PDB file of C-alpha atoms in Angstrom:
ATOM      1  CA  UNK K   1      24.826  50.409   9.374  1.00 40.00           C
ATOM      2  CA  UNK K   2      21.952  49.752   5.973  1.00 36.00           C
ATOM      3  CA  UNK K   3      25.431  47.991   4.461  1.00 39.00           C
ATOM      4  CA  UNK K   4      25.393  45.663   7.841  1.00 38.00           C
ATOM      5  CA  UNK K   5      22.345  44.725   7.444  1.00 37.00           C
ATOM      6  CA  UNK K   6      22.313  44.139   3.722  1.00 37.00           C
ATOM      7  CA  UNK K   7      25.486  41.903   3.879  1.00 39.00           C
ATOM      8  CA  UNK K   8      23.686  39.928   7.076  1.00 38.00           C
ATOM      9  CA  UNK K   9      21.009  39.175   4.265  1.00 42.00           C
ATOM     10  CA  UNK K  10      23.273  38.337   1.398  1.00 45.00           C
ATOM     11  CA  UNK K  11      24.988  35.547   3.673  1.00 47.00           C
ATOM     12  CA  UNK K  12      22.080  33.985   4.684  1.00 48.00           C
ATOM     13  CA  UNK K  13      20.784  32.570   1.439  1.00 52.00           C
ATOM     14  CA  UNK K  14      17.665  31.159   0.684  1.00 63.00           C
ATOM     15  CA  UNK K  15      17.907  27.245  -0.334  1.00 65.00           C
ATOM     16  CA  UNK K  16      15.703  26.008  -2.552  1.00 71.00           C
ATOM     17  CA  UNK K  17      17.209  22.686  -3.091  1.00 83.00           C
ATOM     18  CA  UNK K  18      19.709  20.468  -1.228  1.00 91.00           C
ATOM     19  CA  UNK K  19      22.359  17.746  -2.599  1.00 92.00           C
ATOM     20  CA  UNK K  20      22.287  14.364  -1.234  1.00 92.00           C
ATOM     21  CA  UNK K  21      26.366  13.734  -1.531  1.00 88.00           C
ATOM     22  CA  UNK K  22      25.481   9.723  -0.310  1.00 84.00           C
ATOM     23  CA  UNK K  23      28.409   7.654  -2.257  1.00 85.00           C
ATOM     24  CA  UNK K  24      29.770  10.644  -3.869  1.00 83.00           C
ATOM     25  CA  UNK K  25      33.234   9.779  -2.479  1.00 84.00           C
ATOM     26  CA  UNK K  26      32.800   6.695  -4.096  1.00 84.00           C
ATOM     27  CA  UNK K  27      32.717   7.445  -8.159  1.00 84.00           C
ATOM     28  CA  UNK K  28      34.535   3.742  -9.660  1.00 88.00           C
ATOM     29  CA  UNK K  29      32.015   1.814  -7.151  1.00 88.00           C
ATOM     30  CA  UNK K  30      28.208   3.667  -8.171  1.00 90.00           C
ATOM     31  CA  UNK K  31      27.058   0.868 -10.159  1.00 91.00           C
ATOM     32  CA  UNK K  32      27.757  -1.565  -8.625  1.00 93.00           C
ATOM     33  CA  UNK K  33      26.099  -0.199  -5.841  1.00 92.00           C
ATOM     34  CA  UNK K  34      23.556   0.430  -7.672  1.00 95.00           C
ATOM     35  CA  UNK K  35      23.746  -3.651  -8.269  1.00 95.00           C
ATOM     36  CA  UNK K  36      24.106  -4.184  -4.484  1.00 94.00           C
ATOM     37  CA  UNK K  37      21.620  -2.269  -3.542  1.00 94.00           C
ATOM     38  CA  UNK K  38      18.653  -3.025  -6.214  1.00 96.00           C
ATOM     39  CA  UNK K  39      18.767  -7.386  -4.926  1.00 95.00           C
ATOM     40  CA  UNK K  40      18.625  -5.603  -1.749  1.00 93.00           C
ATOM     41  CA  UNK K  41      15.696  -3.824  -2.868  1.00 95.00           C
ATOM     42  CA  UNK K  42      14.929  -6.700  -4.466  1.00 95.00           C
ATOM     43  CA  UNK K  43      15.429  -9.856  -1.592  1.00 92.00           C
ATOM     44  CA  UNK K  44      13.005  -6.737   1.187  1.00 93.00           C
ATOM     45  CA  UNK K  45      10.362  -6.855  -0.885  1.00 94.00           C
ATOM     46  CA  UNK K  46       9.674 -10.704  -1.925  1.00 92.00           C
ATOM     47  CA  UNK K  47      10.540 -11.490   1.238  1.00 90.00           C
ATOM     48  CA  UNK K  48       8.896  -9.449   3.591  1.00 92.00           C
ATOM     49  CA  UNK K  49       5.520  -9.534   0.496  1.00 93.00           C
ATOM     50  CA  UNK K  50       6.136 -13.064   1.849  1.00 90.00           C
ATOM     51  CA  UNK K  51       5.433 -13.266   5.285  1.00 90.00           C
ATOM     52  CA  UNK K  52       2.447 -10.735   4.103  1.00 92.00           C
ATOM     53  CA  UNK K  53       1.274 -13.478   1.928  1.00 92.00           C
ATOM     54  CA  UNK K  54       1.470 -16.064   4.471  1.00 91.00           C
ATOM     55  CA  UNK K  55       0.472 -14.053   7.670  1.00 91.00           C
ATOM     56  CA  UNK K  56      -2.770 -13.486   5.932  1.00 90.00           C
ATOM     57  CA  UNK K  57      -4.033 -16.693   4.198  1.00 88.00           C
ATOM     58  CA  UNK K  58      -2.577 -19.797   5.600  1.00 88.00           C
ATOM     59  CA  UNK K  59      -5.660 -20.598   8.286  1.00 88.00           C
ATOM     60  CA  UNK K  60      -2.107 -21.683  11.018  1.00 86.00           C
ATOM     61  CA  UNK K  61      -1.051 -18.298  11.023  1.00 89.00           C
ATOM     62  CA  UNK K  62      -4.369 -16.767  12.259  1.00 91.00           C
ATOM     63  CA  UNK K  63      -3.156 -16.175  15.406  1.00 91.00           C
ATOM     64  CA  UNK K  64      -2.244 -12.139  16.599  1.00 93.00           C
ATOM     65  CA  UNK K  65       1.171 -13.078  16.566  1.00 90.00           C
ATOM     66  CA  UNK K  66       1.173 -13.093  12.992  1.00 92.00           C
ATOM     67  CA  UNK K  67      -1.180 -10.471  12.408  1.00 95.00           C
ATOM     68  CA  UNK K  68       1.199  -7.944  13.871  1.00 94.00           C
ATOM     69  CA  UNK K  69       4.454 -10.039  11.792  1.00 91.00           C
ATOM     70  CA  UNK K  70       2.056  -8.989   9.286  1.00 93.00           C
ATOM     71  CA  UNK K  71       2.316  -4.700  10.354  1.00 95.00           C
ATOM     72  CA  UNK K  72       5.419  -5.469  11.163  1.00 92.00           C
ATOM     73  CA  UNK K  73       6.686  -6.546   6.925  1.00 92.00           C
ATOM     74  CA  UNK K  74       4.087  -3.509   5.602  1.00 95.00           C
ATOM     75  CA  UNK K  75       6.110  -1.555   7.766  1.00 94.00           C
ATOM     76  CA  UNK K  76       9.702  -1.836   6.485  1.00 93.00           C
ATOM     77  CA  UNK K  77       8.201  -2.440   3.097  1.00 95.00           C
ATOM     78  CA  UNK K  78       7.129   1.078   3.395  1.00 95.00           C
ATOM     79  CA  UNK K  79      10.150   1.800   5.067  1.00 93.00           C
ATOM     80  CA  UNK K  80      13.299   0.943   3.176  1.00 94.00           C
ATOM     81  CA  UNK K  81      10.798   2.915   0.454  1.00 95.00           C
ATOM     82  CA  UNK K  82      11.147   6.481   1.640  1.00 95.00           C
ATOM     83  CA  UNK K  83      15.141   5.944   1.073  1.00 93.00           C
ATOM     84  CA  UNK K  84      16.189   3.395  -1.002  1.00 94.00           C
ATOM     85  CA  UNK K  85      14.245   4.464  -4.485  1.00 94.00           C
ATOM     86  CA  UNK K  86      15.664   7.838  -3.954  1.00 93.00           C
ATOM     87  CA  UNK K  87      19.053   5.937  -3.704  1.00 93.00           C
ATOM     88  CA  UNK K  88      18.730   4.224  -7.072  1.00 94.00           C
ATOM     89  CA  UNK K  89      18.070   7.271  -8.752  1.00 92.00           C
ATOM     90  CA  UNK K  90      20.774   9.264  -7.288  1.00 92.00           C
ATOM     91  CA  UNK K  91      23.027   6.137  -9.002  1.00 91.00           C
ATOM     92  CA  UNK K  92      21.384   5.623 -12.250  1.00 92.00           C
ATOM     93  CA  UNK K  93      21.179   9.128 -12.785  1.00 90.00           C
ATOM     94  CA  UNK K  94      24.181  11.015 -10.962  1.00 89.00           C
ATOM     95  CA  UNK K  95      21.191  13.344  -9.736  1.00 90.00           C
ATOM     96  CA  UNK K  96      22.178  14.447  -6.222  1.00 90.00           C
ATOM     97  CA  UNK K  97      19.882  17.295  -5.632  1.00 92.00           C
ATOM     98  CA  UNK K  98      16.775  16.736  -3.508  1.00 92.00           C
ATOM     99  CA  UNK K  99      13.519  20.036  -3.512  1.00 91.00           C
ATOM    100  CA  UNK K 100      13.473  21.931  -0.713  1.00 91.00           C
ATOM    101  CA  UNK K 101       9.896  20.533  -0.266  1.00 92.00           C
ATOM    102  CA  UNK K 102      11.176  16.883  -1.295  1.00 93.00           C
ATOM    103  CA  UNK K 103      13.485  16.793   1.494  1.00 94.00           C
ATOM    104  CA  UNK K 104      10.798  17.881   3.839  1.00 94.00           C
ATOM    105  CA  UNK K 105       8.265  14.671   2.805  1.00 95.00           C
ATOM    106  CA  UNK K 106      11.709  12.417   2.777  1.00 96.00           C
ATOM    107  CA  UNK K 107      12.099  13.851   6.319  1.00 95.00           C
ATOM    108  CA  UNK K 108       8.479  13.202   7.469  1.00 96.00           C
ATOM    109  CA  UNK K 109       7.808   9.878   6.289  1.00 96.00           C
ATOM    110  CA  UNK K 110      10.866   8.900   7.130  1.00 94.00           C
ATOM    111  CA  UNK K 111       9.628   9.499  11.270  1.00 94.00           C
ATOM    112  CA  UNK K 112       6.920   8.944  11.640  1.00 96.00           C
ATOM    113  CA  UNK K 113       7.715   5.516   9.620  1.00 95.00           C
ATOM    114  CA  UNK K 114      10.153   5.051  12.246  1.00 92.00           C
ATOM    115  CA  UNK K 115       7.703   5.942  15.110  1.00 93.00           C
ATOM    116  CA  UNK K 116       5.601   3.617  14.158  1.00 95.00           C
ATOM    117  CA  UNK K 117       8.181   1.075  14.125  1.00 92.00           C
ATOM    118  CA  UNK K 118       9.235   1.716  17.834  1.00 91.00           C
ATOM    119  CA  UNK K 119       5.899   1.512  18.305  1.00 95.00           C
ATOM    120  CA  UNK K 120       5.161  -2.191  16.354  1.00 94.00           C
ATOM    121  CA  UNK K 121       7.606  -3.973  18.085  1.00 92.00           C
ATOM    122  CA  UNK K 122       6.908  -2.015  21.460  1.00 94.00           C
ATOM    123  CA  UNK K 123       3.461  -3.623  20.675  1.00 95.00           C
ATOM    124  CA  UNK K 124       4.825  -7.374  19.535  1.00 92.00           C
ATOM    125  CA  UNK K 125       6.804  -7.721  22.783  1.00 92.00           C
ATOM    126  CA  UNK K 126       3.408  -7.027  24.416  1.00 94.00           C
ATOM    127  CA  UNK K 127       1.801 -10.256  23.282  1.00 93.00           C
ATOM    128  CA  UNK K 128       4.461 -12.178  23.555  1.00 90.00           C
ATOM    129  CA  UNK K 129       4.316 -11.207  27.669  1.00 92.00           C
ATOM    130  CA  UNK K 130       0.767 -11.894  27.526  1.00 94.00           C
ATOM    131  CA  UNK K 131       1.221 -15.014  25.500  1.00 90.00           C
ATOM    132  CA  UNK K 132       4.094 -16.652  28.005  1.00 88.00           C
ATOM    133  CA  UNK K 133       3.249 -15.053  31.101  1.00 89.00           C
ATOM    134  CA  UNK K 134      -0.596 -14.881  30.882  1.00 90.00           C
ATOM    135  CA  UNK K 135      -1.435 -17.913  28.691  1.00 89.00           C
ATOM    136  CA  UNK K 136      -5.261 -18.795  29.632  1.00 91.00           C
ATOM    137  CA  UNK K 137      -5.949 -15.053  29.443  1.00 92.00           C
ATOM    138  CA  UNK K 138      -4.610 -13.789  26.259  1.00 93.00           C
ATOM    139  CA  UNK K 139      -7.031 -15.057  24.010  1.00 92.00           C
ATOM    140  CA  UNK K 140      -9.342 -12.282  25.858  1.00 93.00           C
ATOM    141  CA  UNK K 141      -6.340  -9.976  26.452  1.00 93.00           C
ATOM    142  CA  UNK K 142      -5.486  -9.732  22.987  1.00 95.00           C
ATOM    143  CA  UNK K 143      -8.981 -10.227  20.585  1.00 95.00           C
ATOM    144  CA  UNK K 144      -8.989  -9.500  17.128  1.00 94.00           C
ATOM    145  CA  UNK K 145     -10.834  -5.499  18.062  1.00 95.00           C
ATOM    146  CA  UNK K 146      -7.990  -5.020  20.335  1.00 95.00           C
ATOM    147  CA  UNK K 147      -5.591  -6.145  17.951  1.00 96.00           C
ATOM    148  CA  UNK K 148      -6.941  -4.063  15.218  1.00 96.00           C
ATOM    149  CA  UNK K 149      -6.884  -1.184  17.773  1.00 96.00           C
ATOM    150  CA  UNK K 150      -2.622  -1.357  19.016  1.00 96.00           C
ATOM    151  CA  UNK K 151      -1.818  -1.623  15.464  1.00 96.00           C
ATOM    152  CA  UNK K 152      -3.582   1.612  13.697  1.00 96.00           C
ATOM    153  CA  UNK K 153      -2.117   3.210  17.237  1.00 95.00           C
ATOM    154  CA  UNK K 154       1.634   2.325  16.176  1.00 96.00           C
ATOM    155  CA  UNK K 155       0.311   3.232  12.450  1.00 96.00           C
ATOM    156  CA  UNK K 156      -0.625   6.499  14.203  1.00 95.00           C
ATOM    157  CA  UNK K 157       0.504   7.457  17.270  1.00 92.00           C
ATOM    158  CA  UNK K 158       4.015   8.574  16.586  1.00 91.00           C
ATOM    159  CA  UNK K 159       2.271  11.472  12.975  1.00 94.00           C
ATOM    160  CA  UNK K 160       1.002  14.486  14.714  1.00 93.00           C
ATOM    161  CA  UNK K 161       4.974  14.924  16.680  1.00 93.00           C
ATOM    162  CA  UNK K 162       6.349  14.321  13.947  1.00 94.00           C
ATOM    163  CA  UNK K 163       4.571  16.088  11.678  1.00 94.00           C
ATOM    164  CA  UNK K 164       5.716  19.089  14.157  1.00 93.00           C
ATOM    165  CA  UNK K 165       9.290  18.023  14.043  1.00 93.00           C
ATOM    166  CA  UNK K 166       9.854  18.514  10.190  1.00 94.00           C
ATOM    167  CA  UNK K 167       7.649  21.562  10.384  1.00 94.00           C
ATOM    168  CA  UNK K 168      10.363  22.555  13.048  1.00 92.00           C
ATOM    169  CA  UNK K 169      13.564  21.583  11.549  1.00 92.00           C
ATOM    170  CA  UNK K 170      12.745  22.875   8.089  1.00 91.00           C
ATOM    171  CA  UNK K 171      12.192  26.609   9.565  1.00 88.00           C
ATOM    172  CA  UNK K 172      15.576  26.499   9.644  1.00 86.00           C
ATOM    173  CA  UNK K 173      17.342  29.353   7.547  1.00 85.00           C
ATOM    174  CA  UNK K 174      20.432  27.140   5.818  1.00 84.00           C
ATOM    175  CA  UNK K 175      23.333  29.434   5.216  1.00 80.00           C
ATOM    176  CA  UNK K 176      26.373  26.878   5.570  1.00 67.00           C
ATOM    177  CA  UNK K 177      25.757  25.305   2.091  1.00 80.00           C
ATOM    178  CA  UNK K 178      22.777  22.800   0.348  1.00 86.00           C
ATOM    179  CA  UNK K 179      24.377  19.438   0.145  1.00 89.00           C
ATOM    180  CA  UNK K 180      24.232  17.376   2.500  1.00 90.00           C
ATOM    181  CA  UNK K 181      26.405  15.033   3.525  1.00 87.00           C
ATOM    182  CA  UNK K 182      24.258  11.722   3.660  1.00 88.00           C
ATOM    183  CA  UNK K 183      22.513   9.667   1.048  1.00 89.00           C
ATOM    184  CA  UNK K 184      19.127  10.588   2.475  1.00 92.00           C
ATOM    185  CA  UNK K 185      17.748  13.497   3.929  1.00 92.00           C
ATOM    186  CA  UNK K 186      18.277  13.427   7.770  1.00 89.00           C
ATOM    187  CA  UNK K 187      17.523  15.135  11.491  1.00 89.00           C
ATOM    188  CA  UNK K 188      21.492  15.595  12.521  1.00 85.00           C
ATOM    189  CA  UNK K 189      23.379  15.605   8.647  1.00 87.00           C
ATOM    190  CA  UNK K 190      19.962  19.229   8.121  1.00 90.00           C
ATOM    191  CA  UNK K 191      20.483  21.181  11.065  1.00 88.00           C
ATOM    192  CA  UNK K 192      24.365  20.579  10.463  1.00 86.00           C
ATOM    193  CA  UNK K 193      23.231  23.330   7.854  1.00 88.00           C
ATOM    194  CA  UNK K 194      21.416  25.381   9.103  1.00 86.00           C
ATOM    195  CA  UNK K 195      22.262  28.482  11.304  1.00 84.00           C
ATOM    196  CA  UNK K 196      22.787  30.102  13.998  1.00 78.00           C
ATOM    197  CA  UNK K 197      22.276  28.404  17.807  1.00 80.00           C
ATOM    198  CA  UNK K 198      20.762  25.241  17.022  1.00 83.00           C
ATOM    199  CA  UNK K 199      20.894  24.185  20.768  1.00 85.00           C
ATOM    200  CA  UNK K 200      17.096  23.976  21.028  1.00 86.00           C
ATOM    201  CA  UNK K 201      16.217  22.236  17.864  1.00 85.00           C
ATOM    202  CA  UNK K 202      18.976  19.446  19.095  1.00 85.00           C
ATOM    203  CA  UNK K 203      17.409  19.953  22.593  1.00 88.00           C
ATOM    204  CA  UNK K 204      14.386  19.188  20.735  1.00 89.00           C
ATOM    205  CA  UNK K 205      15.099  15.403  18.611  1.00 86.00           C
ATOM    206  CA  UNK K 206      16.623  14.835  22.180  1.00 86.00           C
ATOM    207  CA  UNK K 207      12.889  14.978  24.297  1.00 89.00           C
ATOM    208  CA  UNK K 208      10.620  13.331  20.914  1.00 90.00           C
ATOM    209  CA  UNK K 209      14.024  10.193  21.125  1.00 84.00           C
ATOM    210  CA  UNK K 210      13.030   9.290  24.242  1.00 86.00           C
ATOM    211  CA  UNK K 211       9.723   9.418  23.861  1.00 88.00           C
ATOM    212  CA  UNK K 212       9.511   7.460  20.963  1.00 89.00           C
ATOM    213  CA  UNK K 213      13.148   5.214  21.749  1.00 86.00           C
ATOM    214  CA  UNK K 214      13.794   5.267  24.785  1.00 87.00           C
ATOM    215  CA  UNK K 215      10.512   3.510  26.421  1.00 91.00           C
ATOM    216  CA  UNK K 216       9.288   2.126  23.940  1.00 92.00           C
ATOM    217  CA  UNK K 217      12.655   0.426  24.495  1.00 90.00           C
ATOM    218  CA  UNK K 218      12.946   0.475  28.573  1.00 91.00           C
ATOM    219  CA  UNK K 219       8.962  -1.128  28.138  1.00 93.00           C
ATOM    220  CA  UNK K 220      10.005  -4.194  25.719  1.00 92.00           C
ATOM    221  CA  UNK K 221      13.042  -4.386  28.449  1.00 89.00           C
ATOM    222  CA  UNK K 222      10.034  -4.580  31.715  1.00 92.00           C
ATOM    223  CA  UNK K 223       8.411  -6.948  29.568  1.00 91.00           C
ATOM    224  CA  UNK K 224      11.553  -9.099  28.374  1.00 88.00           C
ATOM    225  CA  UNK K 225      12.552  -9.158  31.880  1.00 89.00           C
ATOM    226  CA  UNK K 226       8.995 -10.734  33.304  1.00 90.00           C
ATOM    227  CA  UNK K 227       9.316 -12.968  30.046  1.00 88.00           C
ATOM    228  CA  UNK K 228      13.361 -14.396  30.935  1.00 85.00           C
ATOM    229  CA  UNK K 229      10.980 -14.755  34.832  1.00 88.00           C
ATOM    230  CA  UNK K 230       8.327 -17.155  33.593  1.00 87.00           C
ATOM    231  CA  UNK K 231      10.031 -19.299  31.256  1.00 84.00           C
ATOM    232  CA  UNK K 232      12.653 -19.997  33.720  1.00 82.00           C
ATOM    233  CA  UNK K 233      10.184 -21.422  35.927  1.00 82.00           C
ATOM    234  CA  UNK K 234       8.588 -23.518  33.375  1.00 76.00           C
ATOM    235  CA  UNK K 235       8.746 -26.771  34.132  1.00 76.00           C
ATOM    236  CA  UNK K 236      10.439 -28.684  31.110  1.00 75.00           C
ATOM    237  CA  UNK K 237      13.326 -27.829  28.926  1.00 73.00           C
ATOM    238  CA  UNK K 238      11.599 -28.658  25.597  1.00 72.00           C
ATOM    239  CA  UNK K 239       8.726 -26.122  27.206  1.00 68.00           C
ATOM    240  CA  UNK K 240      11.059 -23.702  28.148  1.00 73.00           C
ATOM    241  CA  UNK K 241      13.371 -24.433  24.458  1.00 74.00           C
ATOM    242  CA  UNK K 242       9.830 -23.468  22.406  1.00 69.00           C
ATOM    243  CA  UNK K 243       9.064 -20.140  24.525  1.00 68.00           C
ATOM    244  CA  UNK K 244      12.794 -18.838  23.968  1.00 72.00           C
ATOM    245  CA  UNK K 245      12.525 -19.147  20.235  1.00 70.00           C
ATOM    246  CA  UNK K 246       8.995 -17.066  19.727  1.00 67.00           C
ATOM    247  CA  UNK K 247      11.070 -14.471  21.396  1.00 75.00           C
ATOM    248  CA  UNK K 248      14.522 -15.183  20.531  1.00 75.00           C
ATOM    249  CA  UNK K 249      14.176 -13.512  16.651  1.00 74.00           C
ATOM    250  CA  UNK K 250      12.015 -10.362  18.130  1.00 76.00           C
ATOM    251  CA  UNK K 251      14.241  -9.669  19.783  1.00 79.00           C
ATOM    252  CA  UNK K 252      16.651  -9.814  17.986  1.00 79.00           C
ATOM    253  CA  UNK K 253      15.470  -7.168  15.864  1.00 82.00           C
ATOM    254  CA  UNK K 254      14.912  -5.359  18.445  1.00 84.00           C
ATOM    255  CA  UNK K 255      18.477  -5.282  19.741  1.00 81.00           C
ATOM    256  CA  UNK K 256      19.282  -4.067  16.055  1.00 79.00           C
ATOM    257  CA  UNK K 257      16.860  -1.689  15.771  1.00 82.00           C
ATOM    258  CA  UNK K 258      17.428   0.622  18.317  1.00 82.00           C
ATOM    259  CA  UNK K 259      20.867  -0.076  19.314  1.00 77.00           C
ATOM    260  CA  UNK K 260      21.906   1.219  15.978  1.00 72.00           C
ATOM    261  CA  UNK K 261      19.133   4.374  15.582  1.00 73.00           C
ATOM    262  CA  UNK K 262      20.124   5.246  19.443  1.00 72.00           C
ATOM    263  CA  UNK K 263      23.227   6.681  18.973  1.00 72.00           C
ATOM    264  CA  UNK K 264      21.902   8.219  15.793  1.00 69.00           C
ATOM    265  CA  UNK K 265      19.339  10.396  17.300  1.00 67.00           C
ATOM    266  CA  UNK K 266      21.336  10.514  20.786  1.00 66.00           C
ATOM    267  CA  UNK K 267      24.642  11.734  20.086  1.00 66.00           C
ATOM    268  CA  UNK K 268      25.502  15.640  20.460  1.00 62.00           C
ATOM    269  CA  UNK K 269      25.710  17.614  16.959  1.00 56.00           C
ATOM    270  CA  UNK K 270      28.864  18.167  17.487  1.00 56.00           C
ATOM    271  CA  UNK K 271      30.051  14.332  18.030  1.00 57.00           C
ATOM    272  CA  UNK K 272      28.623  13.482  14.876  1.00 55.00           C
ATOM    273  CA  UNK K 273      31.142  12.570  11.562  1.00 59.00           C
ATOM    274  CA  UNK K 274      29.805  11.319   8.313  1.00 58.00           C
ATOM    275  CA  UNK K 275      30.604   8.179   7.718  1.00 67.00           C
ATOM    276  CA  UNK K 276      29.508   7.854  11.375  1.00 69.00           C
ATOM    277  CA  UNK K 277      26.187   8.630  10.443  1.00 70.00           C
ATOM    278  CA  UNK K 278      25.792   6.281   7.061  1.00 79.00           C
ATOM    279  CA  UNK K 279      27.473   3.262   8.122  1.00 77.00           C
ATOM    280  CA  UNK K 280      24.811   3.577  11.370  1.00 77.00           C
ATOM    281  CA  UNK K 281      21.233   4.955   8.769  1.00 81.00           C
ATOM    282  CA  UNK K 282      22.771   2.039   6.188  1.00 83.00           C
ATOM    283  CA  UNK K 283      22.289  -0.179   8.994  1.00 80.00           C
ATOM    284  CA  UNK K 284      18.799   0.260  10.234  1.00 80.00           C
ATOM    285  CA  UNK K 285      17.186   1.454   7.002  1.00 86.00           C
ATOM    286  CA  UNK K 286      18.527  -1.264   4.373  1.00 88.00           C
ATOM    287  CA  UNK K 287      20.687  -3.968   6.513  1.00 83.00           C
ATOM    288  CA  UNK K 288      17.861  -4.517   9.457  1.00 83.00           C
ATOM    289  CA  UNK K 289      15.319  -4.496   6.838  1.00 86.00           C
ATOM    290  CA  UNK K 290      16.537  -7.008   4.723  1.00 86.00           C
ATOM    291  CA  UNK K 291      17.456  -9.768   7.278  1.00 82.00           C
ATOM    292  CA  UNK K 292      14.005  -9.353   9.722  1.00 80.00           C
ATOM    293  CA  UNK K 293      12.277 -11.917   7.257  1.00 77.00           C
ATOM    294  CA  UNK K 294      15.597 -14.478   8.050  1.00 77.00           C
ATOM    295  CA  UNK K 295      15.514 -13.548  11.028  1.00 78.00           C
ATOM    296  CA  UNK K 296      11.461 -13.987  11.694  1.00 73.00           C
ATOM    297  CA  UNK K 297      11.019 -17.383   8.523  1.00 72.00           C
ATOM    298  CA  UNK K 298      14.166 -18.928  10.015  1.00 67.00           C
ATOM    299  CA  UNK K 299      13.637 -18.753  13.808  1.00 67.00           C
ATOM    300  CA  UNK K 300       9.824 -20.180  13.365  1.00 75.00           C
ATOM    301  CA  UNK K 301       9.040 -23.572  12.819  1.00 79.00           C
ATOM    302  CA  UNK K 302       5.066 -21.964  11.906  1.00 80.00           C
ATOM    303  CA  UNK K 303       6.477 -19.573   9.259  1.00 83.00           C
ATOM    304  CA  UNK K 304       9.051 -22.128   7.751  1.00 83.00           C
ATOM    305  CA  UNK K 305       5.808 -24.730   7.695  1.00 84.00           C
ATOM    306  CA  UNK K 306       4.021 -22.227   5.890  1.00 84.00           C
ATOM    307  CA  UNK K 307       6.343 -21.167   3.331  1.00 81.00           C
ATOM    308  CA  UNK K 308       6.947 -24.657   2.586  1.00 82.00           C
ATOM    309  CA  UNK K 309       2.812 -24.782   2.009  1.00 84.00           C
ATOM    310  CA  UNK K 310       2.802 -21.922  -0.093  1.00 80.00           C
ATOM    311  CA  UNK K 311       5.813 -21.943  -2.313  1.00 77.00           C
ATOM    312  CA  UNK K 312       5.577 -26.754  -2.866  1.00 78.00           C
ATOM    313  CA  UNK K 313       2.062 -26.645  -2.543  1.00 66.00           C
TER     314      UNK K 313
END
């Protein structure tokens, strides 16, 4: 009996650090990947910083829509900075180890900022709904105080739940391996390393995913269904085209982000594969933030005009 207890204790080793396998299966492309991700990171930083600058200082963009766009660009910089610098360090040094505390910290910030993005995209759709469906009440409803309250709510709203979820996940014992088949600390690959039955934790992930992804997405769809009906009732084709142009860029970002993120977090653990998780995660953590400034600027005449005034003044 005593021998069995000792053997059981030995099998459940205490993990003090993880190894992020990342792109280790591509040993000949490490330098190339470092160059590509460095360029992507610079594009994200420069593109989103330009949007923050013009929405802050250009008089023509002192509107609620662009206030939330500046918040969104700030969020994208923070969101990608949680994962991409660590990827670059791993590719440059080939040191893929990360401490247990470092992994938990990265996951916590990633989840909190991911929840913020879900909420902020919902608030941005509500702003477009009020502007198009209730234009006479728009200045009253989306006043500066209300805008700042909504922005604060999006940044802080998901924090208690996501901190709690991070603590719950890292309270597990890890005995299968310390190698995370991913390029950052994310829930699905970490749960694969946990000992015993993790079904309760999987249910918790689904519940939080429904709360922070599905519910906001449904609210966004409700807003846009009313927006589309309102736009179709506009008397002129020019008015309909202008209304659609102010919403289409936001809708593209919504589909890109929620589509890839929902597959990752709402798919059963048994259906997860390392390659699929990495591909989807690359899409919503790196690719989407890179294209967001382009999507918003190229489809918005006010933003293009403000950029021209900034760059060619």
